[in-house]
Tab-separated table of C-alpha atoms in Angstrom:
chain	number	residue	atom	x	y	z
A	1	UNK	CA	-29.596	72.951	-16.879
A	2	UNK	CA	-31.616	71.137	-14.344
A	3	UNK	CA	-34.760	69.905	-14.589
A	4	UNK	CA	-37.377	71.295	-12.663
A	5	UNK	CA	-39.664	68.259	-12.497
A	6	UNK	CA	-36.600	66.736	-10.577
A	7	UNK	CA	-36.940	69.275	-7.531
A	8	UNK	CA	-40.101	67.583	-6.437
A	9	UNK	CA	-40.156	66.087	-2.736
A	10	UNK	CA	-41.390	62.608	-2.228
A	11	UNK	CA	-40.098	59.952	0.171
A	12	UNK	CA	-37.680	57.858	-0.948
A	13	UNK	CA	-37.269	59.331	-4.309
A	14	UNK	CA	-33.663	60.424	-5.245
A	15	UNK	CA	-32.467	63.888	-4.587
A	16	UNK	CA	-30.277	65.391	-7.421
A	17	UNK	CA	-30.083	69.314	-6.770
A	18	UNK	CA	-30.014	71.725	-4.043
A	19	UNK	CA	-33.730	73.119	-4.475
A	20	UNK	CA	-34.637	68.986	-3.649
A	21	UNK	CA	-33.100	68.275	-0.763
A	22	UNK	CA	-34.012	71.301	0.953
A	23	UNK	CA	-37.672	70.567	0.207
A	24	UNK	CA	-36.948	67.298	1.470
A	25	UNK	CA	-35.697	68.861	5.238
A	26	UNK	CA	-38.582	70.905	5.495
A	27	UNK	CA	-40.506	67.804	4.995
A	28	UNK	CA	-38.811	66.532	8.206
A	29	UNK	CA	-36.574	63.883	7.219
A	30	UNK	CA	-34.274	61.903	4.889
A	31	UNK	CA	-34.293	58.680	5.382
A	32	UNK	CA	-34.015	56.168	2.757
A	33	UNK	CA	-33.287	58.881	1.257
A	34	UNK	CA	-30.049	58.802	-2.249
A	35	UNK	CA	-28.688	62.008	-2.450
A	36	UNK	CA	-26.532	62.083	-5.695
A	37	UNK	CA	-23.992	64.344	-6.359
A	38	UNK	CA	-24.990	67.476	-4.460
A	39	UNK	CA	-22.664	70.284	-3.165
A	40	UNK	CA	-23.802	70.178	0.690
A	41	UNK	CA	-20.946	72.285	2.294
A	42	UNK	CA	-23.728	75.393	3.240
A	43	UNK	CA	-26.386	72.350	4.515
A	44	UNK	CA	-24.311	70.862	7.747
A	45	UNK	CA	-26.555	72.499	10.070
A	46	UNK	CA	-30.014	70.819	8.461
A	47	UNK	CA	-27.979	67.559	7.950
A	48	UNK	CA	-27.334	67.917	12.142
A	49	UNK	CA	-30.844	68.275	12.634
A	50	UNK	CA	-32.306	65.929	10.207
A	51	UNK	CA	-33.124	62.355	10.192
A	52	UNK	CA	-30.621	60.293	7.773
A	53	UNK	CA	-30.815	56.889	8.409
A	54	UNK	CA	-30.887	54.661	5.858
A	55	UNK	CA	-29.993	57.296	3.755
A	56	UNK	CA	-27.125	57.303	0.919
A	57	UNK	CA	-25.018	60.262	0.181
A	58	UNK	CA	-22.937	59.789	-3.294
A	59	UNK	CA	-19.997	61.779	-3.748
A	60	UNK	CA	-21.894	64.877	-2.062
A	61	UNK	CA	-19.036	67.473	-0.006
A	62	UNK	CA	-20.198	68.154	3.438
A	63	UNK	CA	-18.187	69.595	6.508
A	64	UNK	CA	-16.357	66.538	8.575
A	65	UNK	CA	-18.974	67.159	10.876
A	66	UNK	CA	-22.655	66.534	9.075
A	67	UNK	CA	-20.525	63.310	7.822
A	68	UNK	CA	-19.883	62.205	10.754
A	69	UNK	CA	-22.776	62.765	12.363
A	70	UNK	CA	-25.215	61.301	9.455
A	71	UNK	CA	-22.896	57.991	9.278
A	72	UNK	CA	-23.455	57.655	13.377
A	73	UNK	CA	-27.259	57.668	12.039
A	74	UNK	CA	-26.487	54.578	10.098
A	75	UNK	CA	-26.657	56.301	6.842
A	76	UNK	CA	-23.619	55.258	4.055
A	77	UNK	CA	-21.536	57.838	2.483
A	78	UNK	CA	-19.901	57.739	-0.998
A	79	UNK	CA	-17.000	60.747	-0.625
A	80	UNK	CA	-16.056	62.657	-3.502
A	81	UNK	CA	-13.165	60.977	-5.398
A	82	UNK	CA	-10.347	64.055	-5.705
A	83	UNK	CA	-8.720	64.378	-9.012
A	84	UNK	CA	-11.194	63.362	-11.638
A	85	UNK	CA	-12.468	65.171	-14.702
A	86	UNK	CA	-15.543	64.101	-14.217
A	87	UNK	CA	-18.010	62.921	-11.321
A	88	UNK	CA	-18.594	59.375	-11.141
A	89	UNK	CA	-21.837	59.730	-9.079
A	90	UNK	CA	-23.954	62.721	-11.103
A	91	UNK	CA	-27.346	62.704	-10.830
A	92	UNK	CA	-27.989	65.112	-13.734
A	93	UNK	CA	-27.652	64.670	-17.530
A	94	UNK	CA	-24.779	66.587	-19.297
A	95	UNK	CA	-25.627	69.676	-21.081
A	96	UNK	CA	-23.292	71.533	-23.938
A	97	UNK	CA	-22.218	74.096	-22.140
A	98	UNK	CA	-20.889	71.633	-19.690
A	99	UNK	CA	-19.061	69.245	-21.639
A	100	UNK	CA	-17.377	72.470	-23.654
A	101	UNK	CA	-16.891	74.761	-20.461
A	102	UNK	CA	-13.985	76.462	-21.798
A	103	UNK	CA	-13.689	76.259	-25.381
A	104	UNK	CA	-14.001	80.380	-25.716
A	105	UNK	CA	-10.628	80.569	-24.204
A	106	UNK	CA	-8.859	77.983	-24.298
A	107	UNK	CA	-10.262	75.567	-27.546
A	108	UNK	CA	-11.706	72.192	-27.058
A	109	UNK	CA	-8.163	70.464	-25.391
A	110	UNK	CA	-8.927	72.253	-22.296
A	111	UNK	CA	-13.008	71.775	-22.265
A	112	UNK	CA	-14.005	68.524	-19.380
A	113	UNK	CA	-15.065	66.644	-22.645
A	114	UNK	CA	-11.280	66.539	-23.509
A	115	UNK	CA	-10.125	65.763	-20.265
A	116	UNK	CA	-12.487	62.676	-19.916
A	117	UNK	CA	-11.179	61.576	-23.058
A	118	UNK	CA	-7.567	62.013	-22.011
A	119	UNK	CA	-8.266	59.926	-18.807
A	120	UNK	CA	-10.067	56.880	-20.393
A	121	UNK	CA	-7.400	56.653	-22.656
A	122	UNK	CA	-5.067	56.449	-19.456
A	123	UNK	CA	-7.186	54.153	-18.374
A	124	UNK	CA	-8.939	52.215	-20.267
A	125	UNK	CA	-6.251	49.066	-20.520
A	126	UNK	CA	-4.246	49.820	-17.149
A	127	UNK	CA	-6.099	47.059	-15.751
A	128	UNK	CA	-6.830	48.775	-12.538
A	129	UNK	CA	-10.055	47.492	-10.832
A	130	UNK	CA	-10.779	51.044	-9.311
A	131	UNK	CA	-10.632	52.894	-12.683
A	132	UNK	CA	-12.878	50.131	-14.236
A	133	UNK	CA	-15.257	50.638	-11.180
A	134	UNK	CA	-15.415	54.549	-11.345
A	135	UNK	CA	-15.999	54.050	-15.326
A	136	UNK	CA	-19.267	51.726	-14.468
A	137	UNK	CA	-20.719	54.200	-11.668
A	138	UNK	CA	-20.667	56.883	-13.899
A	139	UNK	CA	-22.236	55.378	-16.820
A	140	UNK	CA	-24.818	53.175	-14.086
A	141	UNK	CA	-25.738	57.004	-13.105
A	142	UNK	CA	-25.895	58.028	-16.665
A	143	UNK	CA	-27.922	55.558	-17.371
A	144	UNK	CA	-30.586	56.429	-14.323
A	145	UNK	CA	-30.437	60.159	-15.033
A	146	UNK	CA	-31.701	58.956	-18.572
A	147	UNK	CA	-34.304	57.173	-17.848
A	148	UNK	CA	-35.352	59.955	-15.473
A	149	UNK	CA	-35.249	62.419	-18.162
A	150	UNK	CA	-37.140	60.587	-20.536
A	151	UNK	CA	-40.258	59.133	-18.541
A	152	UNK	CA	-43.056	59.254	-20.615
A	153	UNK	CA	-41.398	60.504	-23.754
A	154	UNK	CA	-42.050	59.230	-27.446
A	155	UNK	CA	-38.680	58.689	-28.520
A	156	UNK	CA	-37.761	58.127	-31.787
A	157	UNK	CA	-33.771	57.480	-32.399
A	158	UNK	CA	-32.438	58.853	-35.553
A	159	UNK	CA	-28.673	57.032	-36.389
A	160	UNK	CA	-26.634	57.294	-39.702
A	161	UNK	CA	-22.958	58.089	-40.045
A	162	UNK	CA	-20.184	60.684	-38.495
A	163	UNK	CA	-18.979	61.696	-42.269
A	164	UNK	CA	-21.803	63.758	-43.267
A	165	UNK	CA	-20.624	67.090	-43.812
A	166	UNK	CA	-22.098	70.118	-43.114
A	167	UNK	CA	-23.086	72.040	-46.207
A	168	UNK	CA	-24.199	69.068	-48.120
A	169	UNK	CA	-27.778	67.945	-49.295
A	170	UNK	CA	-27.818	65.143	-47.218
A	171	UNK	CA	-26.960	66.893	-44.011
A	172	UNK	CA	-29.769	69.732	-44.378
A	173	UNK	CA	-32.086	66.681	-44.938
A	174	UNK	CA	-31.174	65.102	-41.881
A	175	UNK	CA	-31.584	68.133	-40.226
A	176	UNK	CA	-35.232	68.665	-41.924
A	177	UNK	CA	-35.832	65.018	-40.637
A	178	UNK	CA	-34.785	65.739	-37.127
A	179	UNK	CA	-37.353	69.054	-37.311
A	180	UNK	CA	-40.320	67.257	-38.830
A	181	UNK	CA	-40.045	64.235	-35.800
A	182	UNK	CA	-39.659	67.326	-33.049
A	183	UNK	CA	-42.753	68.860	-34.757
A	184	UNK	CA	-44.522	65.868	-34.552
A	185	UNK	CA	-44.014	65.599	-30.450
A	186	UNK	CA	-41.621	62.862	-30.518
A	187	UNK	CA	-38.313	63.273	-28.764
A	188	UNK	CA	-35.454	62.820	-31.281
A	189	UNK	CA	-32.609	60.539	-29.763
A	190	UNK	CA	-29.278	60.384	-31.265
A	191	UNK	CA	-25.622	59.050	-31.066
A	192	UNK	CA	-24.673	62.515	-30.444
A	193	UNK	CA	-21.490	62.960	-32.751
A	194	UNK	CA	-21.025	64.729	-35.812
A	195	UNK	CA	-22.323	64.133	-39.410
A	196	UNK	CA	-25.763	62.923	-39.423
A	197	UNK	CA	-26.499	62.954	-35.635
A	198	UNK	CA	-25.639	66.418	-35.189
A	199	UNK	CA	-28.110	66.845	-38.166
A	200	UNK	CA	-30.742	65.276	-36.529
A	201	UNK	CA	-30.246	66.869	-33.313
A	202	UNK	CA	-30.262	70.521	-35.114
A	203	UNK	CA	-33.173	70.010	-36.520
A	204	UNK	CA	-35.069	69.208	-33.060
A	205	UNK	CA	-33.276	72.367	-32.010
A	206	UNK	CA	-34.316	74.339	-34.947
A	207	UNK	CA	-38.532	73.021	-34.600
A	208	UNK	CA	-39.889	75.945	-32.728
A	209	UNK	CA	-38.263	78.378	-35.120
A	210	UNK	CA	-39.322	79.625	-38.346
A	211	UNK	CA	-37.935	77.169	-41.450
A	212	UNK	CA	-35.779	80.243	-42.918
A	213	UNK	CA	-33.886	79.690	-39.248
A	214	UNK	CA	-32.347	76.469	-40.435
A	215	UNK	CA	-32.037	77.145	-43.390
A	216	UNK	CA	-29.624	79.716	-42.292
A	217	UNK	CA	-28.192	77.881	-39.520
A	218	UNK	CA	-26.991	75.377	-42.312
A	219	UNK	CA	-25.084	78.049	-43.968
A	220	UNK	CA	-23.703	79.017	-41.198
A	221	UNK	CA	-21.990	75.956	-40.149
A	222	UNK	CA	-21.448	75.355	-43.578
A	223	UNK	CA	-17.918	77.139	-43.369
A	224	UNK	CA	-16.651	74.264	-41.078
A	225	UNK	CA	-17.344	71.227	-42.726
A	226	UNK	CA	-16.169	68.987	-40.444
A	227	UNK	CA	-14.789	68.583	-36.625
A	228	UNK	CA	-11.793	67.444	-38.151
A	229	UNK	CA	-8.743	69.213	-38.439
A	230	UNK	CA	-10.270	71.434	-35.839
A	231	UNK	CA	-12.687	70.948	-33.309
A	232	UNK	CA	-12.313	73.806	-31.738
A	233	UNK	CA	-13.489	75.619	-34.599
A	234	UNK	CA	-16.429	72.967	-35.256
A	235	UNK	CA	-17.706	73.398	-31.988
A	236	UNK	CA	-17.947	77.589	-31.932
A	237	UNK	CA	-19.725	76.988	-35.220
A	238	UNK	CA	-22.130	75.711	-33.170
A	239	UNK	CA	-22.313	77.389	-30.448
A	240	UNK	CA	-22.508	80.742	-32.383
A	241	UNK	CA	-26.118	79.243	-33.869
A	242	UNK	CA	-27.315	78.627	-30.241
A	243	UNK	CA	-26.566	82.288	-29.119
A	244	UNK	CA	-27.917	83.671	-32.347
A	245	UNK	CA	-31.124	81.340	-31.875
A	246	UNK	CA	-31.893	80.713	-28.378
A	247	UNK	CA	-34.212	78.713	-26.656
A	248	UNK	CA	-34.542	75.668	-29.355
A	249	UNK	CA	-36.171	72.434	-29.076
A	250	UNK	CA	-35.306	69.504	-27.099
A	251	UNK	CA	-33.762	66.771	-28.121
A	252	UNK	CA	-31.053	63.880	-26.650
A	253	UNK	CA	-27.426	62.754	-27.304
A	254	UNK	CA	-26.096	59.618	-26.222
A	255	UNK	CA	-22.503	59.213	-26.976
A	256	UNK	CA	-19.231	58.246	-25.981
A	257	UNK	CA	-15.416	58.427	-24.937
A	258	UNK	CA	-15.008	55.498	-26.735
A	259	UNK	CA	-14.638	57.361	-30.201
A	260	UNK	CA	-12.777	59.828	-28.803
A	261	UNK	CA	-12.003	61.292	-31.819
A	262	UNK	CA	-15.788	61.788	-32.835
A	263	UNK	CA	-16.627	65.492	-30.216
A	264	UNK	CA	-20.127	65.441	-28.968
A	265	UNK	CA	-22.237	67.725	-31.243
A	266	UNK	CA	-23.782	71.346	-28.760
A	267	UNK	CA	-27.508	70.728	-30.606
A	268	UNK	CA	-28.703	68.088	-28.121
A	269	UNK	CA	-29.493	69.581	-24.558
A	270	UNK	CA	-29.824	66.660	-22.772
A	271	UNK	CA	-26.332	64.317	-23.165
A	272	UNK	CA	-25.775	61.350	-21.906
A	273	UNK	CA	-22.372	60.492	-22.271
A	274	UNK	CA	-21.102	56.898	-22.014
A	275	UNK	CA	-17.426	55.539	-21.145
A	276	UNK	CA	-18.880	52.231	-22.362
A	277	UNK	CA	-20.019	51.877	-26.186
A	278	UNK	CA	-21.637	48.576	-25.614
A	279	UNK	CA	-23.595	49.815	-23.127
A	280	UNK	CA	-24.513	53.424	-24.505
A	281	UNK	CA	-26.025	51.650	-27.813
A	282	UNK	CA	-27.824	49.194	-26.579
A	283	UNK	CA	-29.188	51.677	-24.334
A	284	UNK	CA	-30.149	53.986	-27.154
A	285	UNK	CA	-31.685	51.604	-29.313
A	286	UNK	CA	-33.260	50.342	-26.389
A	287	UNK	CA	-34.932	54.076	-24.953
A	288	UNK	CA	-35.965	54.638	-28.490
A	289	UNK	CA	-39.264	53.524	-28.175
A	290	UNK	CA	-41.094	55.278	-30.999
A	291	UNK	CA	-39.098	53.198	-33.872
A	292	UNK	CA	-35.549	54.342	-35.215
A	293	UNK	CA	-35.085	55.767	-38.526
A	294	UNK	CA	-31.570	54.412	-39.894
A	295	UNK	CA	-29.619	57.085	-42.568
A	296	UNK	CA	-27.258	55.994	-45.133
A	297	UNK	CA	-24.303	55.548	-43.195
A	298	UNK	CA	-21.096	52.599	-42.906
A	299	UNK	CA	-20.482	49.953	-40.439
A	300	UNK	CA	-21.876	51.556	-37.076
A	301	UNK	CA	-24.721	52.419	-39.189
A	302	UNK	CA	-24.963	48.515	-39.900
A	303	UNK	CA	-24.187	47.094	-36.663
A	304	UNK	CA	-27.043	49.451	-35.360
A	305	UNK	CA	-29.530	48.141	-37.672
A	306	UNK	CA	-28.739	44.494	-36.382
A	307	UNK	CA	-28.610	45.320	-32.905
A	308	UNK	CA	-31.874	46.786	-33.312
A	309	UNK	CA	-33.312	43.722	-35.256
A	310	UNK	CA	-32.494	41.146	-32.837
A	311	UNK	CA	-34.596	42.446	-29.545
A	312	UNK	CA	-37.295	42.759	-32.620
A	313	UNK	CA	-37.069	39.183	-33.659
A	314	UNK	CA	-37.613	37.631	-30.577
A	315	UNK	CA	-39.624	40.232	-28.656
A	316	UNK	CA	-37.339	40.327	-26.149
A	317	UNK	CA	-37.966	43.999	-25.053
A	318	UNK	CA	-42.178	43.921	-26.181
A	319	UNK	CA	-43.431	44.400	-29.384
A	320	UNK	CA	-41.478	44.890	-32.160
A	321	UNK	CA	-40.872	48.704	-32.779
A	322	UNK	CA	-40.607	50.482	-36.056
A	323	UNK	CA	-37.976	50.393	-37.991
A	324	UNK	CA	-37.333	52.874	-41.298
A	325	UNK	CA	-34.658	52.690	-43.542
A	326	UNK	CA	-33.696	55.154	-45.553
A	327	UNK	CA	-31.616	54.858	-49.322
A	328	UNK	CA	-32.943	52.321	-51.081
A	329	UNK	CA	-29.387	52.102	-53.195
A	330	UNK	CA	-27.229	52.205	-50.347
A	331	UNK	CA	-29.414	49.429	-48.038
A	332	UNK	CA	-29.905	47.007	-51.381
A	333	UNK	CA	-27.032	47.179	-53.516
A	334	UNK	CA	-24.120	49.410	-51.662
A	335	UNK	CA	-24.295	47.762	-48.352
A	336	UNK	CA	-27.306	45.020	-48.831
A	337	UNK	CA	-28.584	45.488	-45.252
A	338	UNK	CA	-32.704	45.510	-46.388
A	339	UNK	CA	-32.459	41.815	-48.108
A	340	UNK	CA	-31.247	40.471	-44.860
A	341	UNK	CA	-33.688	42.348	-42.429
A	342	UNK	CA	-36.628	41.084	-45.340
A	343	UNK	CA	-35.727	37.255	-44.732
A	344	UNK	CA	-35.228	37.843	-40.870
A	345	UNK	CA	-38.420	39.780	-40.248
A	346	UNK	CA	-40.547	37.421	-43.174
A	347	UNK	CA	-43.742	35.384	-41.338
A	348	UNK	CA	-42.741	37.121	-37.563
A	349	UNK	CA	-44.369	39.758	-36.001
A	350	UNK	CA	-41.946	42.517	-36.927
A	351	UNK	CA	-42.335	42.313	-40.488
A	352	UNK	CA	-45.027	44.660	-40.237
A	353	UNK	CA	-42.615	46.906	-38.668
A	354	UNK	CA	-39.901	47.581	-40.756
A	355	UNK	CA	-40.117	49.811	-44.122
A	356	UNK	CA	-37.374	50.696	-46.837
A	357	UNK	CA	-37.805	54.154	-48.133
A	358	UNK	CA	-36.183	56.124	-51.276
A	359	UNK	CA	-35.762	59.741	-49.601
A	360	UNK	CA	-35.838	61.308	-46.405
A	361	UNK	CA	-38.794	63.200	-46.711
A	362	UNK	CA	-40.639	59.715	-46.668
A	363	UNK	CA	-39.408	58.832	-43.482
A	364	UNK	CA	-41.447	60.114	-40.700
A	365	UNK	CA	-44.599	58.673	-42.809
A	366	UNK	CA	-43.053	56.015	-43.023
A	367	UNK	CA	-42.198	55.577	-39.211
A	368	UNK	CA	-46.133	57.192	-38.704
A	369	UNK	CA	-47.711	54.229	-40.732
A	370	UNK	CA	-45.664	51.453	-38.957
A	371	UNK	CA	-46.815	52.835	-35.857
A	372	UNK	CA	-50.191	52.673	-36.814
């Protein structure tokens, strides 16, 4: 799905789809112009006649001649690289029906999600410098379409664990959590995997329906507890709630190859989908501006909570932001995360920020009263 706001002409800015860079050459010229990823095999006649220099042209097809011609006007050209499952240079977010193209006909192992997968782990450890180099263009231009995406958002990041089943308590609360923060007008952020993220990220989808609508989505998916032995059949579970409610809230994804074996949940439809772990949660920690709100979950679940603490402690990114913790037997006595973030966060500013709370339905006051 592109994003209208993005077909906008102003010099300089980046040009993404089709619609933009035409409004751009009837503007009169591209230079210093980045055109990212966009099919320009119909344009060769207005890239003859239009100004490129100092423009950049990354991984967009165009006949032999517009190239050669726009490179005599000193502009630099990126080609397409041939035989990748994915493009190294998009412009655009990833959507669900673009990771799963496929998966009516020929199940998930045929869908571009898979592919990636199959090529980082090719990859990952071959030690070859251009691999490694089309790995960190793709998540650099991840990483920009993000940020493009979510200028001037409230965004709230909602992480817990990839075991939550569908059909249990604990993911319909999730899910209720996820609606309540969409309701609210912040933008619910995510890992983007199964369990409790897809949760979340169904209940942003399900916030301008009615509440019987998630109710029944839940039973729906209920059937297919888990992506695992088949995601195939976890992923049409899905799907068959989008196409039976359309047009649901927005939310955002963030995950990654990495955990290949954790599928990207279809409730998100913004994804931004990360070769690099590292990278992809600091960077979702970091976008998630409005405070995070941290579900019972196991070591990820942990890891984010300190990763998330540290930028806090020392104000590294601004003031600290909100953090709510939810499960006051699982952060105390199952895994004692709370008594650790208490001692770090005692006498600084971000002790003012943080908040242990029994039950879900506590959180989003919660996060509302940190936020003052």
């Amino acid at each position: 799905m592109e994003n209208p706001d993005q077909n906008t002409y102003a010099p300089g800015v980046e040009i993404e789809t089709l619609a933009a860079f035409d409004l751009a050459v009837a503007a009169g010229a591209l230079t210093d112009h980045r055109v990212q990823s966009v099919d320009l095999t119909d344009r060769g006649a207005a890239l003859l006649a239009t100004d490129t220099r100092g423009a950049v042209f990354l991984g967009c097809r165009m006949d032999s001649g517009a190239e050669a011609k726009i490179r005599a006007d000193g502009a630099f050209v990126f080609p397409p690289v041939p035989g990748l499952p994915f493009d190294p240079y998009r412009g655009l977010l990833y959507t669900p029906d673009a990771l799963y193209e496929g998966l009516a006909d020929g199940g998930y192992e045929v869908t571009p999600d898979a592919h990636a997968y199959r090529w980082f782990q090719r990859t990952k450890s071959d030690g070859d410098v251009f691999s490694s180099m089309l790995r960190a263009l793709h998540d650099d231009a991840v990483s920009d379409a993000l940020d493009e995406h979510l200028t001037g958002a409230r965004v709230v990041g909602v992480m817990g664990g990839h075991a939550m089943a569908r059909g249990t308590e604990a993911y319909r609360e999730a899910a209720v959590l996820g609606r309540a923060l969409a309701r609210s007008g912040l933008t619910v952020a995510t890992g983007g995997g199964p369990g409790a993220m897809e949760a979340a990220n169904l209940g942003a989808y399900a916030a301008p329906h009615s509440d019987a609508m998630l109710v029944k989505a839940c039973e729906l998916l209920a059937p297919v507890p888990s992506f695992d032995p088949s995601v195939t059949d976890w992923a049409t579970a899905a799907f068959a709630v989008r196409e039976r409610w359309p047009a649901g809230g927005s939310s955002v994804a963030i995950p990654t190859w990495f955990y290949g074996h954790e599928p990207p949940n279809a409730f998100a439809d913004h994804i931004a989908k990360y070769f690099a772990n590292a990278l992809r949660e600091d960077g979702l920690l970091a976008r998630s501006t409005a405070g995070v709100i941290f579900l019972p979950g196991a070591a990820g679940t942990v890891q984010e909570i300190f990763d998330n603490t540290t930028p806090n402690y020392y104000e590294s990114r601004s003031a600290p932001t909100p953090m709510v913790l939810v499960g006051r037997a699982h952060w105390t006595e199952k895994l004692p995360a709370w008594p650790l973030l208490s001692a770090l966060a005692a006498g600084r500013a971000m002790e003012s920020r943080i908040a242990l709370v029994d039950t879900v339905d506590e959180a989003p006051e919660a996060l509302a009263r940190l936020t003052g």
